[in-house]
Amino acid sequence: MSVDDAAVPATGVRVVKLGAHLGARIEGVRLGGELDARTVATVVAALHEHKVIFFRGQHHLTEDGQYEFAQLLGTPTTPHPTVTSAGAKSLAIDSHQTRSNVWHTDVTFVDRVPSASILRAVALPSYGGSTTWASTVAAYDALPAPLKLLAENLRARHTNRYDYAADIEDRPDDRDRTYRSEFESTYFETEHPVVEVHPETGERALLLGCFVKEIAGLSSSESRALLRMFQDRVTRLEHTTRWDWSLGDVAIWDNRATQHYAVDDYDGSEHRRLTRITLAGAVPVGVDGTTSTVIAGDAADYASAPPKRAA
């Protein structure tokens, strides 16, 4: 029985599927730290099945309430490994600082890739500013068998020098430059398997995005060609879902099964601000059982020790 069938009689929660590969709207839940265990279990099951889930009308939620709810789902990280000026409990995703309008999985430049994120709308432009998510599980599943085998045997190097602020030189703004300087203040580089085995669902997903510097062992031109080929699979429209934000909305996504893109289709005079709380995750494991390896940087202050996998 799927979570869509089980959720309504068990908890009064309704899960409305939004797409074949990812996306669901959750109704009948008031988010906060007081949620009962059965409702939390339903939310987690929906997240694993649908990869990104959305809640409308959470106007009561504060940063503290968002944090307390996040603790029911896992262990929150510090807001960011390097950006410490944008919040103490949550990371401010603020258009006055930078715009993350490029496909990425969050914080893949460290070894302990976050498991999930909870994002709450605080201020929104009068138009535009939606976010699109893509299923990296669907992207892997859609690969022909020879490309699956190729991807499973590749490893990619991710760094915070290949971030979503990479176009700042084309936008000469002091705030952008200040943000980039803080983002790169400590150098991180990690080598991950290109295909990760999801620690909860067992699904296989492409672990890529804009933080990838290169594919290990290949030339720059070979890396670019393969990365484009695999990334094009991720961002096929049938593998995506797009959310038009309203105040009071909350989105939760499985960071190990998705990439996302904040659409920069609003003018500079408009303000967009959301708060993100991120949950700690395990070190990724490839199909062959090998884990990610650190090349530079220590993420111990960012996230707790990776949780142990079930036997």
PDB file of C-alpha atoms in Angstrom:
ATOM      1  CA  MET A   1       0.000   0.000   0.000  1.00  0.00           C
ATOM      2  CA  SER A   2       1.437   3.414  -0.930  1.00  0.00           C
ATOM      3  CA  VAL A   3       1.628   6.362   1.441  1.00  0.00           C
ATOM      4  CA  ASP A   4      -1.174   8.003  -0.577  1.00  0.00           C
ATOM      5  CA  ASP A   5      -3.507   5.164   0.416  1.00  0.00           C
ATOM      6  CA  ALA A   6      -2.309   4.886   4.013  1.00  0.00           C
ATOM      7  CA  ALA A   7      -2.014   8.518   5.084  1.00  0.00           C
ATOM      8  CA  VAL A   8      -5.669   9.583   5.165  1.00  0.00           C
ATOM      9  CA  PRO A   9      -7.138   6.896   7.454  1.00  0.00           C
ATOM     10  CA  ALA A  10      -4.022   6.741   9.661  1.00  0.00           C
ATOM     11  CA  THR A  11      -3.495  10.424  10.408  1.00  0.00           C
ATOM     12  CA  GLY A  12      -6.006  12.591   8.576  1.00  0.00           C
ATOM     13  CA  VAL A  13      -3.188  13.735   6.289  1.00  0.00           C
ATOM     14  CA  ARG A  14      -3.822  13.892   2.540  1.00  0.00           C
ATOM     15  CA  VAL A  15      -0.967  13.445   0.065  1.00  0.00           C
ATOM     16  CA  VAL A  16      -1.715  14.922  -3.376  1.00  0.00           C
ATOM     17  CA  LYS A  17       0.679  13.696  -6.037  1.00  0.00           C
ATOM     18  CA  LEU A  18       1.938  16.413  -8.402  1.00  0.00           C
ATOM     19  CA  GLY A  19       4.007  14.456 -10.934  1.00  0.00           C
ATOM     20  CA  ALA A  20       4.955  10.977 -12.058  1.00  0.00           C
ATOM     21  CA  HIS A  21       8.521  11.186 -10.773  1.00  0.00           C
ATOM     22  CA  LEU A  22       8.439  13.684  -7.919  1.00  0.00           C
ATOM     23  CA  GLY A  23       6.382  16.224  -6.064  1.00  0.00           C
ATOM     24  CA  ALA A  24       3.401  16.057  -3.691  1.00  0.00           C
ATOM     25  CA  ARG A  25       1.313  18.571  -1.762  1.00  0.00           C
ATOM     26  CA  ILE A  26       0.570  17.588   1.841  1.00  0.00           C
ATOM     27  CA  GLU A  27      -2.727  18.685   3.343  1.00  0.00           C
ATOM     28  CA  GLY A  28      -4.021  18.464   6.886  1.00  0.00           C
ATOM     29  CA  VAL A  29      -0.742  19.113   8.717  1.00  0.00           C
ATOM     30  CA  ARG A  30       0.151  22.062  10.948  1.00  0.00           C
ATOM     31  CA  LEU A  31       3.949  22.035  11.045  1.00  0.00           C
ATOM     32  CA  GLY A  32       5.818  22.516  14.297  1.00  0.00           C
ATOM     33  CA  GLY A  33       7.665  20.729  17.043  1.00  0.00           C
ATOM     34  CA  GLU A  34       4.481  19.311  18.577  1.00  0.00           C
ATOM     35  CA  LEU A  35       3.602  16.964  15.684  1.00  0.00           C
ATOM     36  CA  ASP A  36       2.764  13.418  16.772  1.00  0.00           C
ATOM     37  CA  ALA A  37       4.949  10.492  15.748  1.00  0.00           C
ATOM     38  CA  ARG A  38       2.405   8.994  13.329  1.00  0.00           C
ATOM     39  CA  THR A  39       2.104  12.247  11.383  1.00  0.00           C
ATOM     40  CA  VAL A  40       5.899  12.627  11.292  1.00  0.00           C
ATOM     41  CA  ALA A  41       6.160   9.075   9.937  1.00  0.00           C
ATOM     42  CA  THR A  42       3.629   9.901   7.219  1.00  0.00           C
ATOM     43  CA  VAL A  43       5.578  13.042   6.248  1.00  0.00           C
ATOM     44  CA  VAL A  44       8.846  11.083   6.077  1.00  0.00           C
ATOM     45  CA  ALA A  45       7.242   8.327   3.990  1.00  0.00           C
ATOM     46  CA  ALA A  46       5.825  10.924   1.591  1.00  0.00           C
ATOM     47  CA  LEU A  47       9.237  12.576   1.320  1.00  0.00           C
ATOM     48  CA  HIS A  48      10.927   9.278   0.431  1.00  0.00           C
ATOM     49  CA  GLU A  49       8.277   8.453  -2.149  1.00  0.00           C
ATOM     50  CA  HIS A  50       7.800  11.886  -3.750  1.00  0.00           C
ATOM     51  CA  LYS A  51      11.305  13.427  -3.170  1.00  0.00           C
ATOM     52  CA  VAL A  52       9.933  16.950  -2.600  1.00  0.00           C
ATOM     53  CA  ILE A  53       6.778  17.802  -0.644  1.00  0.00           C
ATOM     54  CA  PHE A  54       4.944  21.091  -0.135  1.00  0.00           C
ATOM     55  CA  PHE A  55       2.766  22.530   2.619  1.00  0.00           C
ATOM     56  CA  ARG A  56       0.479  25.549   2.153  1.00  0.00           C
ATOM     57  CA  GLY A  57      -0.795  27.931   4.802  1.00  0.00           C
ATOM     58  CA  GLN A  58       1.908  27.535   7.469  1.00  0.00           C
ATOM     59  CA  HIS A  59       1.662  31.220   8.445  1.00  0.00           C
ATOM     60  CA  HIS A  60       2.070  30.408  12.144  1.00  0.00           C
ATOM     61  CA  LEU A  61       5.544  28.989  11.665  1.00  0.00           C
ATOM     62  CA  THR A  62       8.504  30.948  13.050  1.00  0.00           C
ATOM     63  CA  GLU A  63      12.209  30.211  12.734  1.00  0.00           C
ATOM     64  CA  ASP A  64      12.090  28.475  16.125  1.00  0.00           C
ATOM     65  CA  GLY A  65       9.058  26.425  15.088  1.00  0.00           C
ATOM     66  CA  GLN A  66      10.717  25.513  11.819  1.00  0.00           C
ATOM     67  CA  TYR A  67      13.802  24.360  13.721  1.00  0.00           C
ATOM     68  CA  GLU A  68      11.771  22.337  16.221  1.00  0.00           C
ATOM     69  CA  PHE A  69       9.926  20.647  13.369  1.00  0.00           C
ATOM     70  CA  ALA A  70      13.236  19.912  11.628  1.00  0.00           C
ATOM     71  CA  GLN A  71      14.438  18.145  14.783  1.00  0.00           C
ATOM     72  CA  LEU A  72      11.543  15.700  14.441  1.00  0.00           C
ATOM     73  CA  LEU A  73      12.844  14.691  11.000  1.00  0.00           C
ATOM     74  CA  GLY A  74      16.555  14.445  11.796  1.00  0.00           C
ATOM     75  CA  THR A  75      19.572  16.334  13.140  1.00  0.00           C
ATOM     76  CA  PRO A  76      19.912  19.930  11.881  1.00  0.00           C
ATOM     77  CA  THR A  77      23.319  21.030  10.672  1.00  0.00           C
ATOM     78  CA  THR A  78      24.757  24.447  11.315  1.00  0.00           C
ATOM     79  CA  PRO A  79      23.286  26.746   8.636  1.00  0.00           C
ATOM     80  CA  HIS A  80      26.253  26.428   6.226  1.00  0.00           C
ATOM     81  CA  PRO A  81      29.882  25.237   6.241  1.00  0.00           C
ATOM     82  CA  THR A  82      31.258  28.672   5.289  1.00  0.00           C
ATOM     83  CA  VAL A  83      28.425  31.254   5.139  1.00  0.00           C
ATOM     84  CA  THR A  84      28.031  32.161   8.811  1.00  0.00           C
ATOM     85  CA  SER A  85      26.640  35.689   8.458  1.00  0.00           C
ATOM     86  CA  ALA A  86      23.212  34.679   7.107  1.00  0.00           C
ATOM     87  CA  GLY A  87      21.670  33.155  10.216  1.00  0.00           C
ATOM     88  CA  ALA A  88      22.274  31.268  13.484  1.00  0.00           C
ATOM     89  CA  LYS A  89      19.655  28.502  13.263  1.00  0.00           C
ATOM     90  CA  SER A  90      18.624  28.785   9.619  1.00  0.00           C
ATOM     91  CA  LEU A  91      20.295  29.962   6.438  1.00  0.00           C
ATOM     92  CA  ALA A  92      18.733  33.025   4.825  1.00  0.00           C
ATOM     93  CA  ILE A  93      18.195  32.462   1.108  1.00  0.00           C
ATOM     94  CA  ASP A  94      18.048  36.154   0.300  1.00  0.00           C
ATOM     95  CA  SER A  95      18.036  37.806  -3.119  1.00  0.00           C
ATOM     96  CA  HIS A  96      19.809  40.817  -1.552  1.00  0.00           C
ATOM     97  CA  GLN A  97      22.856  38.572  -1.090  1.00  0.00           C
ATOM     98  CA  THR A  98      22.891  36.208  -4.075  1.00  0.00           C
ATOM     99  CA  ARG A  99      20.643  34.260  -6.438  1.00  0.00           C
ATOM    100  CA  SER A 100      21.148  30.501  -6.756  1.00  0.00           C
ATOM    101  CA  ASN A 101      19.819  30.250 -10.289  1.00  0.00           C
ATOM    102  CA  VAL A 102      21.702  27.140 -11.334  1.00  0.00           C
ATOM    103  CA  TRP A 103      20.990  23.437 -10.862  1.00  0.00           C
ATOM    104  CA  HIS A 104      22.518  22.075  -7.655  1.00  0.00           C
ATOM    105  CA  THR A 105      22.238  19.576  -4.841  1.00  0.00           C
ATOM    106  CA  ASP A 106      22.993  21.374  -1.576  1.00  0.00           C
ATOM    107  CA  VAL A 107      26.505  21.376  -0.118  1.00  0.00           C
ATOM    108  CA  THR A 108      27.924  18.443  -2.076  1.00  0.00           C
ATOM    109  CA  PHE A 109      31.433  19.857  -1.661  1.00  0.00           C
ATOM    110  CA  VAL A 110      31.622  18.308   1.843  1.00  0.00           C
ATOM    111  CA  ASP A 111      31.719  14.595   2.611  1.00  0.00           C
ATOM    112  CA  ARG A 112      28.571  14.580   4.756  1.00  0.00           C
ATOM    113  CA  VAL A 113      26.057  15.580   2.090  1.00  0.00           C
ATOM    114  CA  PRO A 114      22.849  16.812   3.791  1.00  0.00           C
ATOM    115  CA  SER A 115      19.945  14.385   3.793  1.00  0.00           C
ATOM    116  CA  ALA A 116      17.122  16.919   3.432  1.00  0.00           C
ATOM    117  CA  SER A 117      16.197  20.605   3.691  1.00  0.00           C
ATOM    118  CA  ILE A 118      13.167  22.488   4.991  1.00  0.00           C
ATOM    119  CA  LEU A 119      12.552  25.821   3.232  1.00  0.00           C
ATOM    120  CA  ARG A 120      10.039  28.446   4.427  1.00  0.00           C
ATOM    121  CA  ALA A 121       8.864  31.492   2.463  1.00  0.00           C
ATOM    122  CA  VAL A 122       9.375  34.760   4.400  1.00  0.00           C
ATOM    123  CA  ALA A 123       9.275  37.490   1.708  1.00  0.00           C
ATOM    124  CA  LEU A 124       8.367  37.043  -1.935  1.00  0.00           C
ATOM    125  CA  PRO A 125       8.522  39.160  -5.093  1.00  0.00           C
ATOM    126  CA  SER A 126       5.224  40.274  -6.578  1.00  0.00           C
ATOM    127  CA  TYR A 127       5.923  38.006  -9.560  1.00  0.00           C
ATOM    128  CA  GLY A 128       8.314  35.184 -10.400  1.00  0.00           C
ATOM    129  CA  GLY A 129      10.743  33.584  -7.961  1.00  0.00           C
ATOM    130  CA  SER A 130       9.503  30.000  -8.217  1.00  0.00           C
ATOM    131  CA  THR A 131      11.719  26.971  -7.561  1.00  0.00           C
ATOM    132  CA  THR A 132      12.098  23.865  -9.710  1.00  0.00           C
ATOM    133  CA  TRP A 133      13.213  20.456  -8.469  1.00  0.00           C
ATOM    134  CA  ALA A 134      14.480  17.519 -10.536  1.00  0.00           C
ATOM    135  CA  SER A 135      14.613  13.852  -9.595  1.00  0.00           C
ATOM    136  CA  THR A 136      18.126  12.446  -9.773  1.00  0.00           C
ATOM    137  CA  VAL A 137      16.611   8.987  -9.192  1.00  0.00           C
ATOM    138  CA  ALA A 138      14.420   9.304 -12.295  1.00  0.00           C
ATOM    139  CA  ALA A 139      17.444  10.568 -14.216  1.00  0.00           C
ATOM    140  CA  TYR A 140      19.447   7.472 -13.301  1.00  0.00           C
ATOM    141  CA  ASP A 141      16.510   5.148 -14.007  1.00  0.00           C
ATOM    142  CA  ALA A 142      16.101   6.673 -17.485  1.00  0.00           C
ATOM    143  CA  LEU A 143      19.703   5.950 -18.502  1.00  0.00           C
ATOM    144  CA  PRO A 144      20.275   3.113 -20.984  1.00  0.00           C
ATOM    145  CA  ALA A 145      22.044   0.133 -19.398  1.00  0.00           C
ATOM    146  CA  PRO A 146      25.502   0.993 -20.840  1.00  0.00           C
ATOM    147  CA  LEU A 147      25.319   4.537 -19.430  1.00  0.00           C
ATOM    148  CA  LYS A 148      24.180   3.251 -16.042  1.00  0.00           C
ATOM    149  CA  LEU A 149      27.235   0.988 -15.947  1.00  0.00           C
ATOM    150  CA  LEU A 150      29.482   3.884 -16.958  1.00  0.00           C
ATOM    151  CA  ALA A 151      28.039   6.242 -14.338  1.00  0.00           C
ATOM    152  CA  GLU A 152      28.319   3.617 -11.584  1.00  0.00           C
ATOM    153  CA  ASN A 153      32.064   3.380 -12.190  1.00  0.00           C
ATOM    154  CA  LEU A 154      32.766   7.132 -12.169  1.00  0.00           C
ATOM    155  CA  ARG A 155      33.669   9.465  -9.323  1.00  0.00           C
ATOM    156  CA  ALA A 156      33.381  13.261  -9.414  1.00  0.00           C
ATOM    157  CA  ARG A 157      35.182  15.964  -7.477  1.00  0.00           C
ATOM    158  CA  HIS A 158      32.952  18.652  -5.928  1.00  0.00           C
ATOM    159  CA  THR A 159      34.237  21.980  -4.570  1.00  0.00           C
ATOM    160  CA  ASN A 160      32.872  25.282  -3.269  1.00  0.00           C
ATOM    161  CA  ARG A 161      34.876  27.082  -5.942  1.00  0.00           C
ATOM    162  CA  TYR A 162      32.360  25.785  -8.508  1.00  0.00           C
ATOM    163  CA  ASP A 163      29.274  27.248  -6.918  1.00  0.00           C
ATOM    164  CA  TYR A 164      26.061  28.966  -7.980  1.00  0.00           C
ATOM    165  CA  ALA A 165      27.729  32.374  -7.630  1.00  0.00           C
ATOM    166  CA  ALA A 166      30.004  31.543 -10.553  1.00  0.00           C
ATOM    167  CA  ASP A 167      28.488  34.225 -12.767  1.00  0.00           C
ATOM    168  CA  ILE A 168      29.241  37.060 -10.323  1.00  0.00           C
ATOM    169  CA  GLU A 169      31.893  38.544 -12.599  1.00  0.00           C
ATOM    170  CA  ASP A 170      29.083  39.175 -15.083  1.00  0.00           C
ATOM    171  CA  ARG A 171      27.106  40.956 -12.329  1.00  0.00           C
ATOM    172  CA  PRO A 172      29.572  43.430 -10.749  1.00  0.00           C
ATOM    173  CA  ASP A 173      27.766  43.955  -7.436  1.00  0.00           C
ATOM    174  CA  ASP A 174      29.556  44.422  -4.103  1.00  0.00           C
ATOM    175  CA  ARG A 175      27.011  42.296  -2.250  1.00  0.00           C
ATOM    176  CA  ASP A 176      27.558  39.412  -4.666  1.00  0.00           C
ATOM    177  CA  ARG A 177      31.317  39.681  -4.315  1.00  0.00           C
ATOM    178  CA  THR A 178      31.054  39.780  -0.508  1.00  0.00           C
ATOM    179  CA  TYR A 179      28.869  36.683  -0.526  1.00  0.00           C
ATOM    180  CA  ARG A 180      31.228  34.819  -2.842  1.00  0.00           C
ATOM    181  CA  SER A 181      34.210  35.727  -0.667  1.00  0.00           C
ATOM    182  CA  GLU A 182      32.480  34.283   2.401  1.00  0.00           C
ATOM    183  CA  PHE A 183      31.288  31.232   0.457  1.00  0.00           C
ATOM    184  CA  GLU A 184      34.887  30.435  -0.518  1.00  0.00           C
ATOM    185  CA  SER A 185      36.472  31.467   2.798  1.00  0.00           C
ATOM    186  CA  THR A 186      37.343  27.851   3.605  1.00  0.00           C
ATOM    187  CA  TYR A 187      38.168  25.563   0.715  1.00  0.00           C
ATOM    188  CA  PHE A 188      36.353  22.233   0.520  1.00  0.00           C
ATOM    189  CA  GLU A 189      36.789  19.474  -2.025  1.00  0.00           C
ATOM    190  CA  THR A 190      35.309  15.977  -1.884  1.00  0.00           C
ATOM    191  CA  GLU A 191      35.297  13.085  -4.317  1.00  0.00           C
ATOM    192  CA  HIS A 192      31.880  11.411  -4.526  1.00  0.00           C
ATOM    193  CA  PRO A 193      30.575   8.452  -6.515  1.00  0.00           C
ATOM    194  CA  VAL A 194      28.567   9.697  -9.516  1.00  0.00           C
ATOM    195  CA  VAL A 195      25.859   7.190  -8.554  1.00  0.00           C
ATOM    196  CA  GLU A 196      24.897   7.113  -4.874  1.00  0.00           C
ATOM    197  CA  VAL A 197      22.818   4.384  -3.236  1.00  0.00           C
ATOM    198  CA  HIS A 198      20.146   6.095  -1.134  1.00  0.00           C
ATOM    199  CA  PRO A 199      20.665   5.011   2.512  1.00  0.00           C
ATOM    200  CA  GLU A 200      16.918   4.748   3.283  1.00  0.00           C
ATOM    201  CA  THR A 201      15.204   3.714   0.055  1.00  0.00           C
ATOM    202  CA  GLY A 202      18.018   1.793  -1.650  1.00  0.00           C
ATOM    203  CA  GLU A 203      17.349   3.720  -4.866  1.00  0.00           C
ATOM    204  CA  ARG A 204      20.225   4.811  -7.076  1.00  0.00           C
ATOM    205  CA  ALA A 205      20.614   8.507  -7.882  1.00  0.00           C
ATOM    206  CA  LEU A 206      23.020  10.693  -9.860  1.00  0.00           C
ATOM    207  CA  LEU A 207      25.100  12.796  -7.460  1.00  0.00           C
ATOM    208  CA  LEU A 208      26.095  15.782  -9.593  1.00  0.00           C
ATOM    209  CA  GLY A 209      25.151  19.493  -9.873  1.00  0.00           C
ATOM    210  CA  CYS A 210      27.046  22.743 -10.211  1.00  0.00           C
ATOM    211  CA  PHE A 211      29.608  22.047  -7.497  1.00  0.00           C
ATOM    212  CA  VAL A 212      31.271  19.393  -9.674  1.00  0.00           C
ATOM    213  CA  LYS A 213      34.781  20.430 -10.678  1.00  0.00           C
ATOM    214  CA  GLU A 214      35.663  17.378 -12.761  1.00  0.00           C
ATOM    215  CA  ILE A 215      35.231  13.655 -13.148  1.00  0.00           C
ATOM    216  CA  ALA A 216      38.212  11.950 -11.568  1.00  0.00           C
ATOM    217  CA  GLY A 217      40.749  10.497 -13.983  1.00  0.00           C
ATOM    218  CA  LEU A 218      39.408  12.221 -17.082  1.00  0.00           C
ATOM    219  CA  SER A 219      40.558  15.254 -19.025  1.00  0.00           C
ATOM    220  CA  SER A 220      38.686  18.547 -18.747  1.00  0.00           C
ATOM    221  CA  SER A 221      37.030  18.090 -22.137  1.00  0.00           C
ATOM    222  CA  GLU A 222      35.993  14.515 -21.340  1.00  0.00           C
ATOM    223  CA  SER A 223      34.633  15.600 -17.957  1.00  0.00           C
ATOM    224  CA  ARG A 224      32.586  18.412 -19.491  1.00  0.00           C
ATOM    225  CA  ALA A 225      31.109  16.118 -22.139  1.00  0.00           C
ATOM    226  CA  LEU A 226      30.046  13.441 -19.662  1.00  0.00           C
ATOM    227  CA  LEU A 227      28.760  15.922 -17.103  1.00  0.00           C
ATOM    228  CA  ARG A 228      26.613  17.637 -19.709  1.00  0.00           C
ATOM    229  CA  MET A 229      25.216  14.309 -20.881  1.00  0.00           C
ATOM    230  CA  PHE A 230      24.277  13.166 -17.374  1.00  0.00           C
ATOM    231  CA  GLN A 231      23.067  16.600 -16.263  1.00  0.00           C
ATOM    232  CA  ASP A 232      20.801  16.844 -19.312  1.00  0.00           C
ATOM    233  CA  ARG A 233      19.120  13.641 -18.109  1.00  0.00           C
ATOM    234  CA  VAL A 234      18.539  15.181 -14.678  1.00  0.00           C
ATOM    235  CA  THR A 235      16.856  18.336 -15.996  1.00  0.00           C
ATOM    236  CA  ARG A 236      14.543  16.791 -18.567  1.00  0.00           C
ATOM    237  CA  LEU A 237      11.170  18.437 -18.001  1.00  0.00           C
ATOM    238  CA  GLU A 238       9.452  15.118 -17.271  1.00  0.00           C
ATOM    239  CA  HIS A 239      11.850  14.648 -14.336  1.00  0.00           C
ATOM    240  CA  THR A 240      10.971  18.028 -12.774  1.00  0.00           C
ATOM    241  CA  THR A 241       8.299  19.808 -10.778  1.00  0.00           C
ATOM    242  CA  ARG A 242       7.954  23.581 -10.300  1.00  0.00           C
ATOM    243  CA  TRP A 243       6.521  25.342  -7.254  1.00  0.00           C
ATOM    244  CA  ASP A 244       5.082  28.863  -7.317  1.00  0.00           C
ATOM    245  CA  TRP A 245       5.583  30.193  -3.819  1.00  0.00           C
ATOM    246  CA  SER A 246       3.015  31.894  -1.601  1.00  0.00           C
ATOM    247  CA  LEU A 247       3.680  33.297   1.858  1.00  0.00           C
ATOM    248  CA  GLY A 248       3.157  30.541   4.411  1.00  0.00           C
ATOM    249  CA  ASP A 249       4.504  27.828   2.108  1.00  0.00           C
ATOM    250  CA  VAL A 250       7.051  25.256   3.247  1.00  0.00           C
ATOM    251  CA  ALA A 251       8.946  22.846   1.004  1.00  0.00           C
ATOM    252  CA  ILE A 252      10.925  19.805   2.125  1.00  0.00           C
ATOM    253  CA  TRP A 253      13.158  17.949  -0.298  1.00  0.00           C
ATOM    254  CA  ASP A 254      15.282  14.831  -0.195  1.00  0.00           C
ATOM    255  CA  ASN A 255      18.700  16.248  -0.984  1.00  0.00           C
ATOM    256  CA  ARG A 256      20.010  12.772  -1.870  1.00  0.00           C
ATOM    257  CA  ALA A 257      17.427  12.299  -4.611  1.00  0.00           C
ATOM    258  CA  THR A 258      17.045  15.755  -6.164  1.00  0.00           C
ATOM    259  CA  GLN A 259      18.606  18.869  -7.602  1.00  0.00           C
ATOM    260  CA  HIS A 260      16.890  22.262  -7.526  1.00  0.00           C
ATOM    261  CA  TYR A 261      16.992  25.653  -9.253  1.00  0.00           C
ATOM    262  CA  ALA A 262      15.692  29.006  -7.988  1.00  0.00           C
ATOM    263  CA  VAL A 263      14.258  30.761 -11.032  1.00  0.00           C
ATOM    264  CA  ASP A 264      15.658  34.297 -11.350  1.00  0.00           C
ATOM    265  CA  ASP A 265      12.724  35.850 -13.225  1.00  0.00           C
ATOM    266  CA  TYR A 266      12.035  38.900 -11.037  1.00  0.00           C
ATOM    267  CA  ASP A 267      13.622  42.359 -11.099  1.00  0.00           C
ATOM    268  CA  GLY A 268      16.340  43.513  -8.723  1.00  0.00           C
ATOM    269  CA  SER A 269      13.951  45.878  -6.951  1.00  0.00           C
ATOM    270  CA  GLU A 270      11.884  42.862  -5.835  1.00  0.00           C
ATOM    271  CA  HIS A 271      12.856  41.010  -2.658  1.00  0.00           C
ATOM    272  CA  ARG A 272      12.826  37.241  -2.199  1.00  0.00           C
ATOM    273  CA  ARG A 273      13.764  35.731   1.176  1.00  0.00           C
ATOM    274  CA  LEU A 274      13.333  32.182   2.417  1.00  0.00           C
ATOM    275  CA  THR A 275      14.818  30.404   5.441  1.00  0.00           C
ATOM    276  CA  ARG A 276      16.423  26.980   5.081  1.00  0.00           C
ATOM    277  CA  ILE A 277      17.194  24.419   7.756  1.00  0.00           C
ATOM    278  CA  THR A 278      19.277  21.478   6.610  1.00  0.00           C
ATOM    279  CA  LEU A 279      19.433  17.972   8.071  1.00  0.00           C
ATOM    280  CA  ALA A 280      22.679  16.061   8.486  1.00  0.00           C
ATOM    281  CA  GLY A 281      23.299  13.104   6.216  1.00  0.00           C
ATOM    282  CA  ALA A 282      25.591  10.128   5.881  1.00  0.00           C
ATOM    283  CA  VAL A 283      28.691  10.000   3.721  1.00  0.00           C
ATOM    284  CA  PRO A 284      27.517   8.829   0.259  1.00  0.00           C
ATOM    285  CA  VAL A 285      28.143   5.227  -0.766  1.00  0.00           C
ATOM    286  CA  GLY A 286      28.502   4.105  -4.370  1.00  0.00           C
ATOM    287  CA  VAL A 287      27.125   1.017  -6.059  1.00  0.00           C
ATOM    288  CA  ASP A 288      30.411  -0.809  -5.406  1.00  0.00           C
ATOM    289  CA  GLY A 289      30.252  -0.014  -1.687  1.00  0.00           C
ATOM    290  CA  THR A 290      33.003   2.605  -1.673  1.00  0.00           C
ATOM    291  CA  THR A 291      32.364   5.867   0.137  1.00  0.00           C
ATOM    292  CA  SER A 292      33.164   9.473  -0.667  1.00  0.00           C
ATOM    293  CA  THR A 293      36.628  10.738   0.234  1.00  0.00           C
ATOM    294  CA  VAL A 294      37.744  14.126   1.517  1.00  0.00           C
ATOM    295  CA  ILE A 295      40.390  15.928  -0.505  1.00  0.00           C
ATOM    296  CA  ALA A 296      40.344  19.265   1.342  1.00  0.00           C
ATOM    297  CA  GLY A 297      38.449  20.749   4.286  1.00  0.00           C
ATOM    298  CA  ASP A 298      36.939  19.397   7.493  1.00  0.00           C
ATOM    299  CA  ALA A 299      33.127  19.513   7.786  1.00  0.00           C
ATOM    300  CA  ALA A 300      32.970  18.322  11.406  1.00  0.00           C
ATOM    301  CA  ASP A 301      31.737  21.728  12.620  1.00  0.00           C
ATOM    302  CA  TYR A 302      29.030  21.788   9.962  1.00  0.00           C
ATOM    303  CA  ALA A 303      27.375  18.433  10.612  1.00  0.00           C
ATOM    304  CA  SER A 304      27.382  15.766  13.265  1.00  0.00           C
ATOM    305  CA  ALA A 305      29.031  12.423  12.617  1.00  0.00           C
ATOM    306  CA  PRO A 306      27.220  10.554   9.817  1.00  0.00           C
ATOM    307  CA  PRO A 307      24.418   8.350  11.139  1.00  0.00           C
ATOM    308  CA  LYS A 308      25.081   4.638  11.008  1.00  0.00           C
ATOM    309  CA  ARG A 309      23.301   2.633   8.331  1.00  0.00           C
ATOM    310  CA  ALA A 310      20.896  -0.052   9.364  1.00  0.00           C
ATOM    311  CA  ALA A 311      22.354  -3.568   9.268  1.00  0.00           C
TER     312      ALA A 311
END
